[in-house]
Every structure is written in C-alpha cells, then in structure tokens.
PDB file of C-alpha atoms in Angstrom:
ATOM      1  CA  UNK A   1     -14.308 143.596 276.964  1.00  0.00           C
ATOM      2  CA  UNK A   2     -13.144 146.754 275.217  1.00  0.00           C
ATOM      3  CA  UNK A   3     -15.478 149.336 273.741  1.00  0.00           C
ATOM      4  CA  UNK A   4     -14.074 150.520 270.410  1.00  0.00           C
ATOM      5  CA  UNK A   5     -15.201 153.616 268.503  1.00  0.00           C
ATOM      6  CA  UNK A   6     -14.546 153.028 264.811  1.00  0.00           C
ATOM      7  CA  UNK A   7     -14.100 156.734 264.033  1.00  0.00           C
ATOM      8  CA  UNK A   8     -11.432 159.432 264.350  1.00  0.00           C
ATOM      9  CA  UNK A   9     -14.118 162.131 264.694  1.00  0.00           C
ATOM     10  CA  UNK A  10     -13.384 164.302 267.752  1.00  0.00           C
ATOM     11  CA  UNK A  11     -17.111 165.094 267.901  1.00  0.00           C
ATOM     12  CA  UNK A  12     -18.105 161.422 268.146  1.00  0.00           C
ATOM     13  CA  UNK A  13     -15.433 160.832 270.784  1.00  0.00           C
ATOM     14  CA  UNK A  14     -16.771 163.763 272.826  1.00  0.00           C
ATOM     15  CA  UNK A  15     -20.389 162.586 272.501  1.00  0.00           C
ATOM     16  CA  UNK A  16     -19.525 159.034 273.635  1.00  0.00           C
ATOM     17  CA  UNK A  17     -17.885 160.593 276.688  1.00  0.00           C
ATOM     18  CA  UNK A  18     -21.015 162.671 277.255  1.00  0.00           C
ATOM     19  CA  UNK A  19     -22.980 159.385 277.303  1.00  0.00           C
ATOM     20  CA  UNK A  20     -20.877 158.242 280.261  1.00  0.00           C
ATOM     21  CA  UNK A  21     -18.587 155.872 278.357  1.00  0.00           C
ATOM     22  CA  UNK A  22     -15.005 156.028 279.651  1.00  0.00           C
ATOM     23  CA  UNK A  23     -11.784 154.351 278.590  1.00  0.00           C
ATOM     24  CA  UNK A  24     -13.010 153.368 275.136  1.00  0.00           C
ATOM     25  CA  UNK A  25     -10.502 152.788 272.371  1.00  0.00           C
ATOM     26  CA  UNK A  26     -10.494 154.657 269.062  1.00  0.00           C
ATOM     27  CA  UNK A  27      -9.516 153.257 265.704  1.00  0.00           C
ATOM     28  CA  UNK A  28     -10.018 154.501 262.173  1.00  0.00           C
ATOM     29  CA  UNK A  29     -11.041 151.759 259.763  1.00  0.00           C
ATOM     30  CA  UNK A  30      -9.934 151.924 256.138  1.00  0.00           C
ATOM     31  CA  UNK A  31     -13.017 151.077 254.088  1.00  0.00           C
ATOM     32  CA  UNK A  32     -14.147 151.555 250.508  1.00  0.00           C
ATOM     33  CA  UNK A  33     -16.798 154.283 250.721  1.00  0.00           C
ATOM     34  CA  UNK A  34     -18.120 153.902 247.175  1.00  0.00           C
ATOM     35  CA  UNK A  35     -21.788 152.979 247.040  1.00  0.00           C
ATOM     36  CA  UNK A  36     -24.257 152.373 244.227  1.00  0.00           C
ATOM     37  CA  UNK A  37     -25.488 155.524 242.550  1.00  0.00           C
ATOM     38  CA  UNK A  38     -29.076 156.479 243.492  1.00  0.00           C
ATOM     39  CA  UNK A  39     -28.899 154.503 246.759  1.00  0.00           C
ATOM     40  CA  UNK A  40     -31.205 156.256 249.289  1.00  0.00           C
ATOM     41  CA  UNK A  41     -29.280 158.251 251.943  1.00  0.00           C
ATOM     42  CA  UNK A  42     -30.573 156.069 254.804  1.00  0.00           C
ATOM     43  CA  UNK A  43     -29.204 152.997 253.045  1.00  0.00           C
ATOM     44  CA  UNK A  44     -25.882 154.728 252.272  1.00  0.00           C
ATOM     45  CA  UNK A  45     -25.159 155.584 255.935  1.00  0.00           C
ATOM     46  CA  UNK A  46     -26.274 152.166 257.179  1.00  0.00           C
ATOM     47  CA  UNK A  47     -24.054 150.407 254.631  1.00  0.00           C
ATOM     48  CA  UNK A  48     -20.997 152.573 255.375  1.00  0.00           C
ATOM     49  CA  UNK A  49     -21.371 152.294 259.154  1.00  0.00           C
ATOM     50  CA  UNK A  50     -21.665 148.504 258.780  1.00  0.00           C
ATOM     51  CA  UNK A  51     -18.493 148.376 256.636  1.00  0.00           C
ATOM     52  CA  UNK A  52     -16.562 150.420 259.227  1.00  0.00           C
ATOM     53  CA  UNK A  53     -17.755 148.250 262.135  1.00  0.00           C
ATOM     54  CA  UNK A  54     -16.992 144.987 260.320  1.00  0.00           C
ATOM     55  CA  UNK A  55     -13.510 146.214 259.338  1.00  0.00           C
ATOM     56  CA  UNK A  56     -12.693 146.853 263.019  1.00  0.00           C
ATOM     57  CA  UNK A  57     -14.421 143.661 264.236  1.00  0.00           C
ATOM     58  CA  UNK A  58     -12.065 141.649 262.022  1.00  0.00           C
ATOM     59  CA  UNK A  59      -9.123 142.727 264.227  1.00  0.00           C
ATOM     60  CA  UNK A  60     -10.909 142.783 267.605  1.00  0.00           C
ATOM     61  CA  UNK A  61     -11.646 140.186 270.276  1.00  0.00           C
ATOM     62  CA  UNK A  62     -15.092 138.557 269.950  1.00  0.00           C
ATOM     63  CA  UNK A  63     -16.318 140.098 273.226  1.00  0.00           C
ATOM     64  CA  UNK A  64     -15.242 143.647 272.222  1.00  0.00           C
ATOM     65  CA  UNK A  65     -18.093 146.036 271.492  1.00  0.00           C
ATOM     66  CA  UNK A  66     -17.608 148.087 268.317  1.00  0.00           C
ATOM     67  CA  UNK A  67     -19.504 151.308 267.566  1.00  0.00           C
ATOM     68  CA  UNK A  68     -19.358 152.789 264.050  1.00  0.00           C
ATOM     69  CA  UNK A  69     -21.206 155.711 262.485  1.00  0.00           C
ATOM     70  CA  UNK A  70     -21.449 157.479 259.142  1.00  0.00           C
ATOM     71  CA  UNK A  71     -23.171 160.819 258.501  1.00  0.00           C
ATOM     72  CA  UNK A  72     -24.343 162.446 255.272  1.00  0.00           C
ATOM     73  CA  UNK A  73     -26.426 165.467 254.361  1.00  0.00           C
ATOM     74  CA  UNK A  74     -29.192 164.979 251.803  1.00  0.00           C
ATOM     75  CA  UNK A  75     -30.690 167.827 249.780  1.00  0.00           C
ATOM     76  CA  UNK A  76     -33.479 167.002 247.332  1.00  0.00           C
ATOM     77  CA  UNK A  77     -32.282 163.409 247.146  1.00  0.00           C
ATOM     78  CA  UNK A  78     -28.622 164.294 246.464  1.00  0.00           C
ATOM     79  CA  UNK A  79     -26.133 163.070 249.061  1.00  0.00           C
ATOM     80  CA  UNK A  80     -23.556 165.599 250.258  1.00  0.00           C
ATOM     81  CA  UNK A  81     -20.494 164.187 251.990  1.00  0.00           C
ATOM     82  CA  UNK A  82     -17.409 166.141 253.039  1.00  0.00           C
ATOM     83  CA  UNK A  83     -16.332 168.787 250.497  1.00  0.00           C
ATOM     84  CA  UNK A  84     -13.229 167.930 248.460  1.00  0.00           C
ATOM     85  CA  UNK A  85     -12.110 171.564 248.320  1.00  0.00           C
ATOM     86  CA  UNK A  86     -13.231 175.145 249.014  1.00  0.00           C
ATOM     87  CA  UNK A  87     -15.067 175.435 245.703  1.00  0.00           C
ATOM     88  CA  UNK A  88     -17.143 172.346 246.495  1.00  0.00           C
ATOM     89  CA  UNK A  89     -17.816 173.682 250.016  1.00  0.00           C
ATOM     90  CA  UNK A  90     -19.068 176.953 248.469  1.00  0.00           C
ATOM     91  CA  UNK A  91     -21.358 175.055 246.083  1.00  0.00           C
ATOM     92  CA  UNK A  92     -22.782 172.933 248.918  1.00  0.00           C
ATOM     93  CA  UNK A  93     -23.455 175.894 251.213  1.00  0.00           C
ATOM     94  CA  UNK A  94     -25.011 177.859 248.336  1.00  0.00           C
ATOM     95  CA  UNK A  95     -27.352 174.920 247.643  1.00  0.00           C
ATOM     96  CA  UNK A  96     -28.283 174.622 251.349  1.00  0.00           C
ATOM     97  CA  UNK A  97     -28.947 178.393 251.659  1.00  0.00           C
ATOM     98  CA  UNK A  98     -32.632 179.081 252.373  1.00  0.00           C
ATOM     99  CA  UNK A  99     -33.516 175.401 252.092  1.00  0.00           C
ATOM    100  CA  UNK A 100     -34.486 172.468 254.272  1.00  0.00           C
ATOM    101  CA  UNK A 101     -32.235 169.403 254.175  1.00  0.00           C
ATOM    102  CA  UNK A 102     -31.903 166.110 255.982  1.00  0.00           C
ATOM    103  CA  UNK A 103     -29.001 164.760 258.026  1.00  0.00           C
ATOM    104  CA  UNK A 104     -28.716 160.979 258.162  1.00  0.00           C
ATOM    105  CA  UNK A 105     -26.426 159.047 260.475  1.00  0.00           C
ATOM    106  CA  UNK A 106     -26.057 155.305 260.205  1.00  0.00           C
ATOM    107  CA  UNK A 107     -25.053 153.417 263.346  1.00  0.00           C
ATOM    108  CA  UNK A 108     -23.700 149.888 263.591  1.00  0.00           C
ATOM    109  CA  UNK A 109     -22.889 148.159 266.871  1.00  0.00           C
ATOM    110  CA  UNK A 110     -21.193 144.753 266.809  1.00  0.00           C
ATOM    111  CA  UNK A 111     -20.319 142.346 269.584  1.00  0.00           C
ATOM    112  CA  UNK A 112     -19.440 138.803 268.561  1.00  0.00           C
ATOM    113  CA  UNK A 113     -22.237 137.526 266.291  1.00  0.00           C
ATOM    114  CA  UNK A 114     -24.656 140.271 267.323  1.00  0.00           C
ATOM    115  CA  UNK A 115     -24.860 143.063 264.733  1.00  0.00           C
ATOM    116  CA  UNK A 116     -27.353 145.932 264.918  1.00  0.00           C
ATOM    117  CA  UNK A 117     -27.552 148.596 262.201  1.00  0.00           C
ATOM    118  CA  UNK A 118     -30.011 151.512 262.279  1.00  0.00           C
ATOM    119  CA  UNK A 119     -30.168 155.135 261.157  1.00  0.00           C
ATOM    120  CA  UNK A 120     -31.438 158.466 262.422  1.00  0.00           C
ATOM    121  CA  UNK A 121     -32.743 161.367 260.327  1.00  0.00           C
ATOM    122  CA  UNK A 122     -32.944 165.025 261.393  1.00  0.00           C
ATOM    123  CA  UNK A 123     -34.419 167.916 259.385  1.00  0.00           C
ATOM    124  CA  UNK A 124     -32.344 171.120 259.296  1.00  0.00           C
ATOM    125  CA  UNK A 125     -33.355 174.471 257.761  1.00  0.00           C
ATOM    126  CA  UNK A 126     -30.810 177.086 256.688  1.00  0.00           C
ATOM    127  CA  UNK A 127     -31.517 180.796 256.525  1.00  0.00           C
ATOM    128  CA  UNK A 128     -30.719 182.661 253.299  1.00  0.00           C
ATOM    129  CA  UNK A 129     -26.958 183.154 253.076  1.00  0.00           C
ATOM    130  CA  UNK A 130     -25.036 185.901 251.306  1.00  0.00           C
ATOM    131  CA  UNK A 131     -22.148 184.721 249.042  1.00  0.00           C
ATOM    132  CA  UNK A 132     -19.729 186.868 251.081  1.00  0.00           C
ATOM    133  CA  UNK A 133     -20.865 185.165 254.306  1.00  0.00           C
ATOM    134  CA  UNK A 134     -20.299 181.756 252.761  1.00  0.00           C
ATOM    135  CA  UNK A 135     -16.768 182.770 251.722  1.00  0.00           C
ATOM    136  CA  UNK A 136     -16.000 184.066 255.218  1.00  0.00           C
ATOM    137  CA  UNK A 137     -17.323 180.860 256.800  1.00  0.00           C
ATOM    138  CA  UNK A 138     -15.198 178.711 254.467  1.00  0.00           C
ATOM    139  CA  UNK A 139     -12.153 180.858 255.344  1.00  0.00           C
ATOM    140  CA  UNK A 140     -12.492 179.609 258.968  1.00  0.00           C
ATOM    141  CA  UNK A 141     -11.827 176.083 257.539  1.00  0.00           C
ATOM    142  CA  UNK A 142     -14.580 174.669 259.799  1.00  0.00           C
ATOM    143  CA  UNK A 143     -16.616 173.314 256.842  1.00  0.00           C
ATOM    144  CA  UNK A 144     -13.811 171.284 255.286  1.00  0.00           C
ATOM    145  CA  UNK A 145     -14.084 168.044 257.279  1.00  0.00           C
ATOM    146  CA  UNK A 146     -17.854 167.973 257.696  1.00  0.00           C
ATOM    147  CA  UNK A 147     -20.685 166.402 255.723  1.00  0.00           C
ATOM    148  CA  UNK A 148     -22.626 169.154 253.949  1.00  0.00           C
ATOM    149  CA  UNK A 149     -19.762 171.608 254.638  1.00  0.00           C
ATOM    150  CA  UNK A 150     -20.981 172.903 258.005  1.00  0.00           C
ATOM    151  CA  UNK A 151     -20.697 172.121 261.694  1.00  0.00           C
ATOM    152  CA  UNK A 152     -23.841 172.820 263.731  1.00  0.00           C
ATOM    153  CA  UNK A 153     -21.830 172.602 266.970  1.00  0.00           C
ATOM    154  CA  UNK A 154     -19.502 175.404 265.829  1.00  0.00           C
ATOM    155  CA  UNK A 155     -19.787 178.586 263.792  1.00  0.00           C
ATOM    156  CA  UNK A 156     -22.168 176.750 261.449  1.00  0.00           C
ATOM    157  CA  UNK A 157     -24.875 177.145 264.113  1.00  0.00           C
ATOM    158  CA  UNK A 158     -25.299 180.716 262.831  1.00  0.00           C
ATOM    159  CA  UNK A 159     -26.471 179.369 259.460  1.00  0.00           C
ATOM    160  CA  UNK A 160     -29.267 177.215 260.912  1.00  0.00           C
ATOM    161  CA  UNK A 161     -32.706 178.739 261.409  1.00  0.00           C
ATOM    162  CA  UNK A 162     -34.468 175.556 262.526  1.00  0.00           C
ATOM    163  CA  UNK A 163     -34.081 171.892 263.384  1.00  0.00           C
ATOM    164  CA  UNK A 164     -36.547 169.016 263.811  1.00  0.00           C
ATOM    165  CA  UNK A 165     -35.283 165.851 265.458  1.00  0.00           C
ATOM    166  CA  UNK A 166     -32.111 164.796 267.254  1.00  0.00           C
ATOM    167  CA  UNK A 167     -29.586 167.670 267.421  1.00  0.00           C
ATOM    168  CA  UNK A 168     -26.748 165.257 268.239  1.00  0.00           C
ATOM    169  CA  UNK A 169     -27.471 163.391 265.018  1.00  0.00           C
ATOM    170  CA  UNK A 170     -26.463 166.547 263.118  1.00  0.00           C
ATOM    171  CA  UNK A 171     -23.232 166.686 265.142  1.00  0.00           C
ATOM    172  CA  UNK A 172     -22.553 163.105 263.992  1.00  0.00           C
ATOM    173  CA  UNK A 173     -23.773 160.689 266.676  1.00  0.00           C
ATOM    174  CA  UNK A 174     -27.484 160.263 267.498  1.00  0.00           C
ATOM    175  CA  UNK A 175     -27.194 159.794 271.264  1.00  0.00           C
ATOM    176  CA  UNK A 176     -30.801 158.706 271.850  1.00  0.00           C
ATOM    177  CA  UNK A 177     -30.773 155.967 269.201  1.00  0.00           C
ATOM    178  CA  UNK A 178     -27.286 154.766 270.179  1.00  0.00           C
ATOM    179  CA  UNK A 179     -28.282 154.573 273.858  1.00  0.00           C
ATOM    180  CA  UNK A 180     -31.257 152.353 272.939  1.00  0.00           C
ATOM    181  CA  UNK A 181     -29.048 150.088 270.799  1.00  0.00           C
ATOM    182  CA  UNK A 182     -26.448 149.808 273.587  1.00  0.00           C
ATOM    183  CA  UNK A 183     -29.200 148.963 276.085  1.00  0.00           C
ATOM    184  CA  UNK A 184     -29.997 146.003 273.810  1.00  0.00           C
ATOM    185  CA  UNK A 185     -26.371 144.884 274.297  1.00  0.00           C
ATOM    186  CA  UNK A 186     -26.851 145.031 278.075  1.00  0.00           C
ATOM    187  CA  UNK A 187     -25.079 148.369 278.691  1.00  0.00           C
ATOM    188  CA  UNK A 188     -26.706 150.517 281.373  1.00  0.00           C
ATOM    189  CA  UNK A 189     -25.221 153.909 280.551  1.00  0.00           C
ATOM    190  CA  UNK A 190     -26.578 155.622 283.670  1.00  0.00           C
ATOM    191  CA  UNK A 191     -24.859 153.002 285.801  1.00  0.00           C
ATOM    192  CA  UNK A 192     -21.615 153.359 283.809  1.00  0.00           C
ATOM    193  CA  UNK A 193     -21.692 157.167 284.167  1.00  0.00           C
ATOM    194  CA  UNK A 194     -21.947 156.690 287.914  1.00  0.00           C
ATOM    195  CA  UNK A 195     -18.383 155.300 288.146  1.00  0.00           C
TER     196      UNK A 195
END
C-alpha cells in the first residue's frame, strides 16, 4: 500500500510529515476546478478535493490510500482562491483588511471503494492594513500562490489579529480532522510516527 498526497503544496507535504507519515508519494492531479456559481464554500472545497482524489485514484492501485485537499478563503459569501496577479492580490488583501473571514479546507481520502469527504472551517480576523503595507507584502511574492493572497505560516502572520479554530486548516491541511479520517481507515498515526 502506498500513501499518495494529491497535492504539490509544500505546506501540505510538510504537515503530513508532521503527522508522522513517511515515504508517501506526491502527485498533482489535473482537474477542472470550475464549480457552479453561488455554491457554498464548504461544498466547493469538498467537491474539488473529491475531484482531485478521484483523478489520482484512477491511476493508483486499489489498496493505495489517497489524500486530497482544497482550500479557499470566504469573505461575506464570496470565495477567494489564489490571486491571478498582483492587482487581484491587492484587491483581496484590501477586502480582508479589518475584517473577519473564513478558511475552508475540503478533505477527501480514498482507498478502494471507501471514500470519505469532509471539510473544516476556521475563522480568521485581519487587523486594519495600510495600502503601503499591502504593496510591500505583495512585493515579497508570498501571497501569489495562496488562497486569499496570504500565508499565515509566513509573513502573512503579521496581518492576522485573531483566529478561532484549527490553525493548520488555514495553512492548508486540517491535521485534527485528517487524523480522525485516517483513523477510520485503520491508520494509527502515533504508531506510525514511532518508526
């Protein structure tokens, strides 16, 4: 049995390692990420994580265990993915400034016929940001490959004044929820970390 992470995210790779998983494979599934307009964020991330997991499962052995995730930021019902360019990053960070938003991560784990899809939601509050600060943050290029145009595990931590819920969910992989799902697949992560 191979464990396969269906994501090229270095953050997700690092967090799986932190959970004691070793020697897992990484693949990046090509999936259509268009979803129906007005689909609730929780549904969006569940659907996209399921698509990613199924795309990888189609090329894997039946006993392989596939883990896929998708993260979005939601502000007043609008879903913010990764910014297309610096202007979009500026607009996103300006909208998040001084506001509370929600980070949703969908998780899908597949092994053979067993498919489990769930999501996690964390509330994040930004302090008021000056336009100049936003420009300087964007100049670091950290925001460009992240949902909502910030990384809480990097320089973006300086923008966050509060958080309610799973911190790791904001990084891109809700460790607590994933550990409970994996336990349902018979994986004892404490035992695996021991080796």
